[in-house]
Tab-separated table of C-alpha atoms and ligand atoms in Angstrom:
chain	number	residue	atom	x	y	z
A	840	MET	CA	82.967	114.992	63.663
A	841	ILE	CA	80.080	112.840	65.140
A	842	LEU	CA	80.134	113.088	68.811
A	843	LEU	CA	78.822	110.315	70.889
A	844	VAL	CA	77.973	110.715	74.508
A	845	ASN	CA	76.740	108.408	77.321
A	846	PRO	CA	74.992	110.851	79.639
A	847	TRP	CA	74.964	111.533	83.511
A	848	ILE	CA	72.924	109.505	85.700
A	849	HIS	CA	70.402	110.842	88.528
A	850	ASP	CA	69.474	108.709	91.025
A	851	TYR	CA	69.670	107.917	94.644
A	852	THR	CA	72.621	105.616	93.918
A	853	ALA	CA	75.025	104.348	91.211
A	854	TYR	CA	77.723	102.544	91.179
A	855	ASP	CA	80.086	101.481	88.400
A	856	LEU	CA	80.071	97.601	88.284
A	857	TRP	CA	81.821	96.835	85.088
A	858	ALA	CA	79.311	99.206	83.491
A	859	LYS	CA	80.376	100.465	79.987
A	860	PRO	CA	77.936	101.885	77.362
A	861	LEU	CA	78.339	98.772	75.131
A	862	GLY	CA	75.691	99.757	72.595
A	863	LEU	CA	77.275	103.455	71.985
A	864	ILE	CA	81.044	101.562	71.854
A	865	GLU	CA	79.572	99.538	68.999
A	866	ILE	CA	78.413	102.295	67.113
A	867	TYR	CA	81.583	104.098	67.668
A	868	SER	CA	83.571	101.034	66.639
A	869	TRP	CA	81.419	100.935	63.393
A	870	LEU	CA	81.774	104.215	62.492
A	871	LYS	CA	85.616	104.189	63.046
A	872	SER	CA	86.068	101.137	60.961
A	873	LYS	CA	84.392	103.179	58.297
A	874	ASN	CA	86.672	106.168	58.683
A	875	ILE	CA	84.076	108.387	59.887
A	876	ASP	CA	85.262	111.390	62.185
A	877	VAL	CA	83.825	110.059	65.327
A	878	GLU	CA	84.537	110.807	69.225
A	879	LEU	CA	83.201	109.387	72.100
A	880	ILE	CA	82.732	111.205	75.564
A	881	ASP	CA	81.474	109.030	78.755
A	882	PHE	CA	79.986	111.841	81.227
A	883	LEU	CA	80.595	108.940	83.733
A	884	TYR	CA	84.136	107.743	83.268
A	885	GLN	CA	86.320	108.540	86.155
A	886	TYR	CA	89.831	108.095	84.773
A	887	TYR	CA	90.067	110.681	81.836
A	888	ASP	CA	93.423	112.104	81.719
A	889	GLU	CA	91.815	115.703	82.143
A	890	ILE	CA	90.872	114.541	85.617
A	891	PRO	CA	93.216	115.910	88.249
A	892	ASP	CA	95.256	113.136	90.221
A	893	LYS	CA	93.705	114.375	93.731
A	894	LYS	CA	90.061	113.823	92.452
A	895	ILE	CA	90.898	109.991	91.028
A	896	LYS	CA	92.811	109.293	94.493
A	897	ASN	CA	89.740	110.130	96.333
A	898	LEU	CA	87.786	107.913	94.639
A	899	SER	CA	87.358	104.798	96.120
A	900	LYS	CA	88.319	102.135	92.915
A	901	ARG	CA	89.291	98.614	92.534
A	902	LYS	CA	92.089	97.394	90.657
A	903	ASP	CA	89.696	94.799	88.703
A	904	GLY	CA	87.770	98.085	87.073
A	905	ARG	CA	84.946	98.528	89.534
A	906	SER	CA	84.596	101.973	91.184
A	907	LYS	CA	82.374	104.853	92.517
A	908	TYR	CA	81.336	107.289	90.185
A	909	TYR	CA	82.069	111.127	90.883
A	910	ARG	CA	78.577	112.226	92.410
A	911	LYS	CA	77.118	115.757	93.320
A	912	LYS	CA	73.870	116.397	95.411
A	913	ILE	CA	71.058	117.788	93.385
A	914	LYS	CA	67.145	118.502	94.138
A	915	THR	CA	65.113	115.323	94.334
A	916	PRO	CA	62.829	115.687	91.481
A	917	ASP	CA	59.164	116.872	92.436
A	918	SER	CA	57.495	113.488	91.356
A	919	LEU	CA	59.828	111.795	93.960
A	920	LYS	CA	58.868	114.364	96.659
A	921	GLN	CA	55.812	112.233	97.591
A	922	VAL	CA	57.858	109.376	98.143
A	923	GLU	CA	59.041	109.158	101.547
A	924	ILE	CA	62.259	107.418	101.755
A	925	PRO	CA	65.601	108.457	103.643
A	926	ARG	CA	67.701	109.057	100.776
A	927	LYS	CA	69.320	111.937	98.663
A	928	PHE	CA	69.616	112.575	95.167
A	929	TYR	CA	72.454	112.872	93.239
A	930	ARG	CA	74.008	113.466	89.806
A	931	TYR	CA	76.578	110.886	89.007
A	932	GLY	CA	79.246	111.480	86.579
A	933	ASN	CA	82.046	114.328	85.932
A	934	SER	CA	81.777	117.961	86.353
A	935	GLU	CA	80.885	120.496	83.739
A	936	LYS	CA	84.263	121.687	83.972
A	937	ILE	CA	85.862	118.412	83.454
A	938	ILE	CA	83.710	117.663	80.152
A	939	GLU	CA	84.316	121.414	78.877
A	940	LYS	CA	87.806	120.419	79.368
A	941	LYS	CA	87.590	117.516	77.455
A	942	LEU	CA	85.330	118.961	74.652
A	943	LYS	CA	87.703	121.629	74.036
A	944	ASN	CA	90.332	119.100	72.887
A	945	ILE	CA	88.227	117.811	69.826
A	946	LYS	CA	86.669	119.486	66.927
A	947	ASN	CA	83.104	120.847	67.123
A	948	PRO	CA	80.692	118.266	66.558
A	949	GLU	CA	78.425	118.428	63.530
A	950	LEU	CA	75.907	115.489	64.727
A	951	ILE	CA	75.634	114.254	68.417
A	952	LEU	CA	74.313	110.932	69.576
A	953	VAL	CA	73.439	110.380	73.083
A	954	THR	CA	72.396	106.739	74.416
A	955	SER	CA	70.289	106.103	77.122
A	956	MET	CA	69.999	103.320	79.773
A	957	MET	CA	67.204	103.066	82.924
A	958	THR	CA	64.006	104.554	81.861
A	959	TYR	CA	64.200	106.348	85.501
A	960	TRP	CA	67.531	108.043	84.546
A	961	TYR	CA	65.695	110.369	81.843
A	962	PRO	CA	66.248	113.559	83.815
A	963	GLY	CA	70.081	112.929	83.831
A	964	ILE	CA	69.323	112.655	79.857
A	965	LYS	CA	67.615	115.811	79.814
A	966	ASP	CA	70.305	117.439	81.820
A	967	THR	CA	72.987	116.240	79.530
A	968	ILE	CA	71.109	117.481	76.418
A	969	LYS	CA	70.446	120.978	78.046
A	970	PHE	CA	74.216	121.227	78.670
A	971	LEU	CA	75.196	120.164	75.144
A	972	LYS	CA	72.812	122.583	73.566
A	973	LYS	CA	74.458	125.161	75.307
A	974	LEU	CA	77.921	124.500	73.910
A	975	TYR	CA	76.567	123.541	70.573
A	976	PRO	CA	73.253	125.255	69.675
A	977	ASP	CA	73.293	124.512	66.133
A	978	THR	CA	74.137	120.978	66.202
A	979	PRO	CA	71.618	118.410	65.729
A	980	ILE	CA	71.133	115.642	68.461
A	981	VAL	CA	69.784	112.222	68.190
A	982	LEU	CA	68.765	110.082	71.330
A	983	GLY	CA	68.893	106.282	71.137
A	984	GLY	CA	69.435	103.590	73.795
A	985	ILE	CA	67.305	101.573	76.032
A	986	TYR	CA	64.982	104.512	77.635
A	987	ALA	CA	64.059	105.595	74.057
A	988	LYS	CA	63.352	101.933	73.028
A	989	LEU	CA	61.260	101.273	75.863
A	990	MET	CA	59.361	104.787	76.166
A	991	PHE	CA	59.666	106.340	72.796
A	992	ASN	CA	56.250	108.491	73.540
A	993	HIS	CA	57.559	109.605	77.073
A	994	ALA	CA	60.947	110.690	75.293
A	995	LYS	CA	59.256	112.455	72.060
A	996	ASN	CA	57.430	114.382	74.623
A	997	ASN	CA	60.045	115.278	77.425
A	998	ILE	CA	63.521	115.125	75.800
A	999	ASN	CA	64.319	118.113	73.458
A	1000	VAL	CA	66.247	116.368	70.411
A	1001	ASP	CA	66.132	116.295	66.632
A	1002	TYR	CA	65.761	112.513	66.416
A	1003	ILE	CA	64.978	109.671	68.631
A	1004	VAL	CA	65.984	106.221	67.519
A	1005	ASN	CA	63.788	103.727	69.123
A	1006	ARG	CA	64.488	100.814	66.420
A	1007	LYS	CA	66.704	99.481	63.752
A	1008	ASP	CA	69.530	101.686	65.250
A	1009	TYR	CA	72.262	101.220	62.613
A	1010	ILE	CA	69.719	101.664	59.495
A	1011	ASN	CA	68.382	105.004	61.046
A	1012	ILE	CA	71.708	106.189	62.214
A	1013	LYS	CA	72.957	105.626	58.976
A	1014	LYS	CA	70.225	107.691	57.056
A	1015	ILE	CA	70.346	110.417	59.560
A	1016	ILE	CA	74.160	110.705	59.171
A	1017	LYS	CA	73.248	110.920	54.938
A	1018	GLU	CA	70.545	113.688	55.905
A	1019	GLU	CA	72.548	115.731	58.006
A	1020	LEU	CA	76.319	115.345	56.686
A	1021	ASN	CA	75.658	113.743	53.327
A	1022	ILE	CA	77.841	111.071	54.305
A	1023	LYS	CA	77.072	107.556	53.088
A	1024	VAL	CA	78.263	104.938	55.708
A	1025	ASP	CA	77.955	101.100	54.901
A	1026	LEU	CA	76.338	98.977	57.628
A	1027	PRO	CA	78.411	96.600	59.669
A	1028	GLN	CA	78.400	92.884	58.048
A	1029	SER	CA	77.152	91.873	61.424
A	1030	ARG	CA	77.343	93.802	64.867
A	1031	LEU	CA	78.876	90.611	66.379
A	1032	LYS	CA	81.714	90.864	64.083
A	1033	LEU	CA	82.350	94.322	64.779
A	1034	LYS	CA	86.110	94.762	66.658
A	1035	LEU	CA	85.355	96.860	69.608
A	1036	LYS	CA	87.261	99.876	70.170
A	1037	PHE	CA	87.884	101.157	73.837
A	1038	ASP	CA	90.695	103.859	72.650
A	1039	ALA	CA	88.114	106.423	73.942
A	1040	TYR	CA	88.952	105.564	77.354
A	1041	ASP	CA	91.898	106.591	78.605
A	1042	ASN	CA	93.689	104.220	81.151
A	1043	LEU	CA	90.574	101.461	80.949
A	1044	ASN	CA	92.077	98.360	82.870
A	1045	TYR	CA	89.093	95.987	82.024
A	1046	VAL	CA	87.345	95.429	78.822
A	1047	PRO	CA	83.775	94.474	78.255
A	1048	PHE	CA	83.494	90.956	76.492
A	1049	ARG	CA	80.394	89.053	74.883
A	1050	PHE	CA	80.008	85.362	73.462
A	1051	SER	CA	76.129	86.731	72.364
A	1052	ILE	CA	73.710	89.260	72.170
A	1053	GLY	CA	70.502	88.831	73.569
A	1054	CYS	CA	68.650	86.203	75.145
A	1055	PRO	CA	65.482	83.488	74.107
A	1056	PHE	CA	64.081	83.061	77.770
A	1057	ASN	CA	61.732	86.322	77.631
A	1058	CYS	CA	61.253	86.092	81.602
A	1059	SER	CA	58.210	88.109	82.680
A	1060	TYR	CA	60.331	90.922	84.369
A	1061	CYS	CA	62.950	91.370	82.014
A	1062	GLY	CA	63.440	93.411	78.955
A	1063	SER	CA	66.048	91.910	77.146
A	1064	THR	CA	63.724	90.006	74.735
A	1065	PHE	CA	61.984	93.144	73.770
A	1066	LEU	CA	65.317	94.958	73.222
A	1067	GLU	CA	67.122	92.239	71.456
A	1068	LYS	CA	64.526	90.410	69.182
A	1069	LYS	CA	66.981	87.492	68.293
A	1070	TYR	CA	69.328	85.751	70.309
A	1071	ARG	CA	72.788	85.464	68.333
A	1072	CYS	CA	75.831	84.057	68.917
A	1073	SER	CA	79.627	84.998	67.894
A	1074	LYS	CA	81.943	82.689	66.067
A	1075	LEU	CA	84.591	80.761	68.593
A	1076	GLU	CA	87.704	81.908	66.096
A	1077	PHE	CA	86.777	85.807	66.378
A	1078	LEU	CA	86.283	85.260	70.092
A	1079	LYS	CA	89.819	83.957	70.421
A	1080	GLN	CA	91.454	86.595	67.979
A	1081	GLU	CA	89.444	89.188	70.003
A	1082	TYR	CA	90.751	87.943	73.267
A	1083	LEU	CA	94.017	87.974	71.880
A	1084	ARG	CA	93.825	91.289	70.814
A	1085	PHE	CA	93.262	92.807	74.300
A	1086	TYR	CA	95.340	90.074	75.994
A	1087	ASN	CA	98.417	91.428	73.858
A	1088	LYS	CA	97.818	94.905	75.072
A	1089	GLY	CA	98.323	93.628	78.480
A	1090	ILE	CA	94.501	93.839	79.740
A	1091	ARG	CA	93.843	91.211	82.365
A	1092	ASN	CA	90.429	91.691	83.578
A	1093	PHE	CA	87.390	90.823	81.425
A	1094	ALA	CA	83.837	91.628	82.232
A	1095	PHE	CA	81.234	89.538	80.389
A	1096	TYR	CA	78.178	91.259	79.281
A	1097	ASP	CA	76.225	88.345	78.096
A	1098	ASP	CA	72.372	87.748	79.265
A	1099	ALA	CA	73.177	84.412	78.142
A	1100	LEU	CA	76.485	83.549	78.878
A	1101	LEU	CA	76.261	79.491	79.222
A	1102	LEU	CA	73.776	78.577	76.509
A	1103	ASN	CA	75.612	77.267	73.540
A	1104	SER	CA	78.374	76.335	76.104
A	1105	LYS	CA	79.575	73.035	73.921
A	1106	LYS	CA	79.992	75.400	71.213
A	1107	LEU	CA	81.598	78.550	72.839
A	1108	PHE	CA	82.000	78.747	76.615
A	1109	LYS	CA	83.719	75.476	76.808
A	1110	PRO	CA	86.149	75.234	74.095
A	1111	PHE	CA	86.776	78.818	74.616
A	1112	PHE	CA	88.039	78.373	78.435
A	1113	LYS	CA	89.992	75.033	77.444
A	1114	TRP	CA	91.980	77.021	74.967
A	1115	VAL	CA	92.728	79.734	77.525
A	1116	ILE	CA	94.025	76.948	79.520
A	1117	GLU	CA	95.838	75.147	76.650
A	1118	GLU	CA	97.865	78.672	75.794
A	1119	GLN	CA	97.917	79.611	79.604
A	1120	LEU	CA	96.464	83.094	78.293
A	1121	TYR	CA	95.121	84.009	82.054
A	1122	SER	CA	92.964	86.676	82.901
A	1123	ASN	CA	90.524	87.876	85.588
A	1124	PHE	CA	87.068	87.098	84.546
A	1125	HIS	CA	83.928	88.848	85.847
A	1126	LEU	CA	80.385	88.181	85.530
A	1127	PRO	CA	78.361	91.506	86.190
A	1128	ASN	CA	75.129	89.331	85.000
A	1129	ALA	CA	73.765	86.658	86.622
A	1130	VAL	CA	74.459	83.190	84.772
A	1131	HIS	CA	71.634	80.254	84.206
A	1132	ILE	CA	71.832	77.644	87.182
A	1133	ASN	CA	69.979	75.373	84.718
A	1134	TYR	CA	72.998	75.259	82.225
A	1135	PHE	CA	75.560	74.983	84.825
A	1136	ASP	CA	77.258	71.779	84.803
A	1137	ARG	CA	80.433	69.971	86.035
A	1138	GLU	CA	82.571	70.927	83.132
A	1139	ILE	CA	81.836	74.663	83.493
A	1140	ALA	CA	82.253	74.662	86.827
A	1141	TYR	CA	85.885	73.011	86.430
A	1142	LEU	CA	86.927	75.386	83.943
A	1143	MET	CA	85.548	78.574	86.122
A	1144	LYS	CA	87.815	77.143	88.888
A	1145	ARG	CA	90.784	76.839	86.430
A	1146	VAL	CA	90.702	79.989	84.774
A	1147	GLU	CA	89.639	81.506	88.377
A	1148	PHE	CA	86.609	83.420	87.872
A	1149	LYS	CA	86.649	86.124	90.362
A	1150	ASN	CA	82.865	86.249	91.074
A	1151	ILE	CA	80.160	83.935	89.730
A	1152	ARG	CA	76.343	85.087	89.995
A	1153	PHE	CA	73.413	83.018	89.473
A	1154	GLY	CA	70.067	84.073	88.921
A	1155	PHE	CA	67.345	82.337	91.316
A	1156	GLU	CA	64.852	85.000	92.018
A	1157	THR	CA	62.833	83.198	94.385
A	1158	ILE	CA	61.856	79.552	95.505
A	1159	PHE	CA	58.218	80.440	94.977
A	1160	ARG	CA	57.954	79.756	91.380
A	1161	ASP	CA	54.496	81.067	90.231
A	1162	LYS	CA	53.194	82.109	86.804
A	1163	PHE	CA	55.116	85.440	86.903
A	1164	VAL	CA	58.603	83.734	87.739
A	1165	GLU	CA	59.779	81.841	84.702
A	1166	SER	CA	60.417	77.971	84.797
A	1167	LYS	CA	64.174	78.852	83.923
A	1168	THR	CA	65.123	76.952	87.128
A	1169	ASP	CA	63.598	75.302	90.276
A	1170	ARG	CA	64.904	74.161	93.880
A	1171	LYS	CA	65.901	70.661	92.139
A	1172	ASN	CA	68.196	72.298	89.585
A	1173	PHE	CA	69.408	74.548	92.351
A	1174	GLN	CA	70.295	71.790	94.436
A	1175	LYS	CA	72.232	70.096	91.412
A	1176	ALA	CA	74.089	73.279	91.186
A	1177	VAL	CA	75.064	73.397	94.983
A	1178	ASN	CA	76.344	69.734	94.538
A	1179	ILE	CA	78.590	70.706	91.611
A	1180	ILE	CA	79.767	73.852	93.488
A	1181	GLU	CA	80.895	71.426	96.666
A	1182	LYS	CA	82.109	68.673	94.391
A	1183	GLU	CA	84.365	70.872	92.455
A	1184	ASN	CA	85.283	72.770	95.247
A	1185	ILE	CA	84.591	76.283	94.331
A	1186	ASP	CA	84.955	78.862	97.037
A	1187	LYS	CA	81.471	79.792	97.911
A	1188	ARG	CA	82.673	83.192	99.001
A	1189	LYS	CA	83.110	83.843	95.299
A	1190	ILE	CA	79.464	82.883	94.307
A	1191	ARG	CA	76.362	85.487	94.970
A	1192	ILE	CA	72.661	84.057	94.612
A	1193	TYR	CA	70.320	86.952	92.974
A	1194	LEU	CA	66.919	87.027	94.286
A	1195	ILE	CA	63.898	89.578	93.361
A	1196	ALA	CA	62.405	91.638	96.009
A	1197	GLY	CA	59.474	93.964	95.795
A	1198	MET	CA	57.875	91.963	92.762
A	1199	PRO	CA	53.943	93.114	92.326
A	1200	GLY	CA	52.242	91.188	95.124
A	1201	GLN	CA	55.279	89.730	96.715
A	1202	LYS	CA	55.448	89.442	100.534
A	1203	PHE	CA	58.355	90.075	102.864
A	1204	GLU	CA	57.948	86.795	104.601
A	1205	ASN	CA	58.398	85.035	100.894
A	1206	VAL	CA	61.730	86.710	100.144
A	1207	LYS	CA	62.811	85.856	103.928
A	1208	LYS	CA	62.358	82.460	103.111
A	1209	SER	CA	64.207	82.300	99.776
A	1210	ILE	CA	67.001	84.143	101.799
A	1211	LYS	CA	66.979	81.247	104.612
A	1212	TYR	CA	66.878	78.639	101.863
A	1213	ILE	CA	69.953	80.098	100.214
A	1214	GLN	CA	71.836	80.578	103.352
A	1215	SER	CA	71.141	76.974	104.528
A	1216	HIS	CA	73.254	75.977	101.612
A	1217	LYS	CA	75.772	77.814	102.657
A	1218	LEU	CA	75.864	80.383	99.770
A	1219	ILE	CA	75.286	84.305	99.751
A	1220	PRO	CA	71.880	85.712	98.755
A	1221	ILE	CA	71.459	89.059	97.119
A	1222	PRO	CA	67.963	90.371	97.134
A	1223	ASN	CA	67.847	92.903	94.323
A	1224	GLU	CA	64.856	95.264	94.459
A	1225	TYR	CA	62.505	94.924	91.560
A	1226	SER	CA	62.204	97.749	88.773
A	1227	PRO	CA	59.215	97.736	86.512
A	1228	VAL	CA	60.405	97.507	82.815
A	1229	PRO	CA	57.666	98.520	80.224
A	1230	HIS	CA	56.717	95.941	77.697
A	1231	THR	CA	57.312	93.307	79.860
A	1232	GLU	CA	54.214	91.116	81.267
A	1233	MET	CA	55.151	91.705	84.764
A	1234	PHE	CA	54.898	95.386	83.938
A	1235	THR	CA	50.874	94.850	83.146
A	1236	TYR	CA	50.466	93.471	86.882
A	1237	ALA	CA	52.877	96.383	88.391
A	1238	LEU	CA	50.518	98.993	86.826
A	1239	LYS	CA	47.578	97.342	89.019
A	1240	VAL	CA	49.088	97.523	92.127
A	1241	SER	CA	51.655	100.026	92.471
A	1242	PRO	CA	50.603	103.060	94.350
A	1243	TYR	CA	52.581	105.184	91.652
A	1244	ASP	CA	51.871	106.416	87.950
A	1245	LEU	CA	54.335	103.947	86.400
A	1246	LYS	CA	52.416	104.394	83.271
A	1247	ASN	CA	53.329	108.132	82.503
A	1248	GLU	CA	56.077	108.884	85.021
A	1249	PRO	CA	59.325	106.718	84.603
A	1250	LEU	CA	60.812	107.774	87.805
A	1251	TYR	CA	58.771	105.425	89.587
A	1252	HIS	CA	60.240	102.609	87.792
A	1253	ASN	CA	63.450	103.512	90.368
A	1254	LYS	CA	64.140	100.344	92.361
A	1255	THR	CA	65.250	102.289	95.366
A	1256	ILE	CA	61.475	103.396	95.906
A	1257	VAL	CA	60.335	99.860	95.873
A	1258	PRO	CA	57.655	100.825	93.046
A	1259	CYS	CA	55.186	97.898	94.013
A	1260	ASN	CA	55.105	98.495	97.932
A	1261	TRP	CA	52.160	97.416	99.949
A	1262	LYS	CA	51.597	96.825	103.283
A	1263	LYS	CA	53.301	93.404	102.989
A	1264	MET	CA	56.514	94.815	101.307
A	1265	THR	CA	57.540	98.450	102.409
A	1266	TYR	CA	60.898	100.277	102.012
A	1267	GLU	CA	61.762	99.381	105.495
A	1268	ASP	CA	61.013	95.707	104.708
A	1269	ILE	CA	63.636	96.081	101.738
A	1270	GLN	CA	66.269	97.406	104.221
A	1271	GLN	CA	65.769	94.464	106.642
A	1272	LEU	CA	65.776	91.557	104.069
A	1273	LYS	CA	69.294	93.185	102.964
A	1274	GLN	CA	70.478	92.926	106.664
A	1275	LEU	CA	69.168	89.477	106.688
A	1276	ALA	CA	70.911	88.349	103.527
A	1277	ARG	CA	74.348	89.476	105.090
A	1278	TYR	CA	75.978	86.396	105.597
A	1279	ASP	CA	79.531	85.030	106.271
A	1280	VAL	CA	80.056	81.768	104.430
A	1281	THR	CA	83.057	80.933	106.414
B	254	SF4	S1	66.173	87.301	83.264
B	254	SF4	FE1	67.949	86.636	82.416
B	254	SF4	S2	67.387	84.642	81.450
B	254	SF4	FE2	65.592	85.878	81.924
B	254	SF4	S3	65.017	86.924	79.697
B	254	SF4	FE3	66.299	88.152	81.127
B	254	SF4	S4	68.180	87.753	80.662
B	254	SF4	FE4	67.283	86.281	79.540
């Protein structure tokens, strides 16, 4: 049996905003479709049957799928002790007892695949692997996912595993399965054609959904293009079938995981939602990721309103466009989007405009002006702290200006510490900007 694991998170803060390890779920779905004996355990998942009712009741959760994670206070890592911020450190995810109970119900694994996300969450991976090694000392462990791709050498030197997959995931996993288990498994025809299976999640009340993989824009601060070299779209008919498959099972919350949802809207977004309206297959649609302002038009606005998107997030970053902030939008396009929102009478309380705060060399005053600009249009700005991502153009700049060793210690990529702080953008400044951004549209 092959065990797939989504590991614990160690961080100051973490919240489940429809966050599921889609890459791992894809691999699970692929292996299951090839009749491989496979199990997936998500150390973060709050609603396993093994978790006592009392614990679930105590956890603040929303009907649409968003929720807090269980957490336990842990020691702040030594490298972060020099960072003077008034925040405690936690391990997010289920207790060892719950995970052990869950693991007792399945066979002993012959191979374990652990995924990874943020670079600065690597201590959570180490902790997870230590725990797994205690239970299964002789089982080979493979590490994959985002951290393994962005910081392969760091992972090689710091994570005690048998294999690290940092590219061509499917081909390499296929090879490892052959080597360790002597099983030949065929590659999927296409990742976008995989029928995703969420049966490893008891009581899941939403599903992640996507029209495409990747993003063609290559913004200077974003790792999307490094992680997914090509932007690829699904086929409309397949998306309809997949939607119906979940809809007929009673799922009424769908969270879009696309990086570029509105691209190719003539082929996908528009016909898909026209079909939802025609067939009256309404659900709650959520956008955990921001969408592109420049690709928003009246027809999209009308469809979003008709099918009642519960929240619409736009990426705007800053009003000060320079060489480091891509030209994906500007004030003119923002104004155009605002006009559409007003003409279509979309409830502005549902809209959030994402800004970035704490980019290398960015000043408090500039973010403040961006916040005021958004608010002057009676919209709600959300200043997100900048996190340096290796292999991006902005990372090179961040290395030069950050007071921390970003190159060798991924813990310093943590957005909470304000990795590129300087006298004109401190931790306290960011807290003040968040206060300023609080805005009541009504
Ligand atoms: S920030 Fe958004 S638009 Fe830019 S590359 Fe990343 S996913 Fe694409």
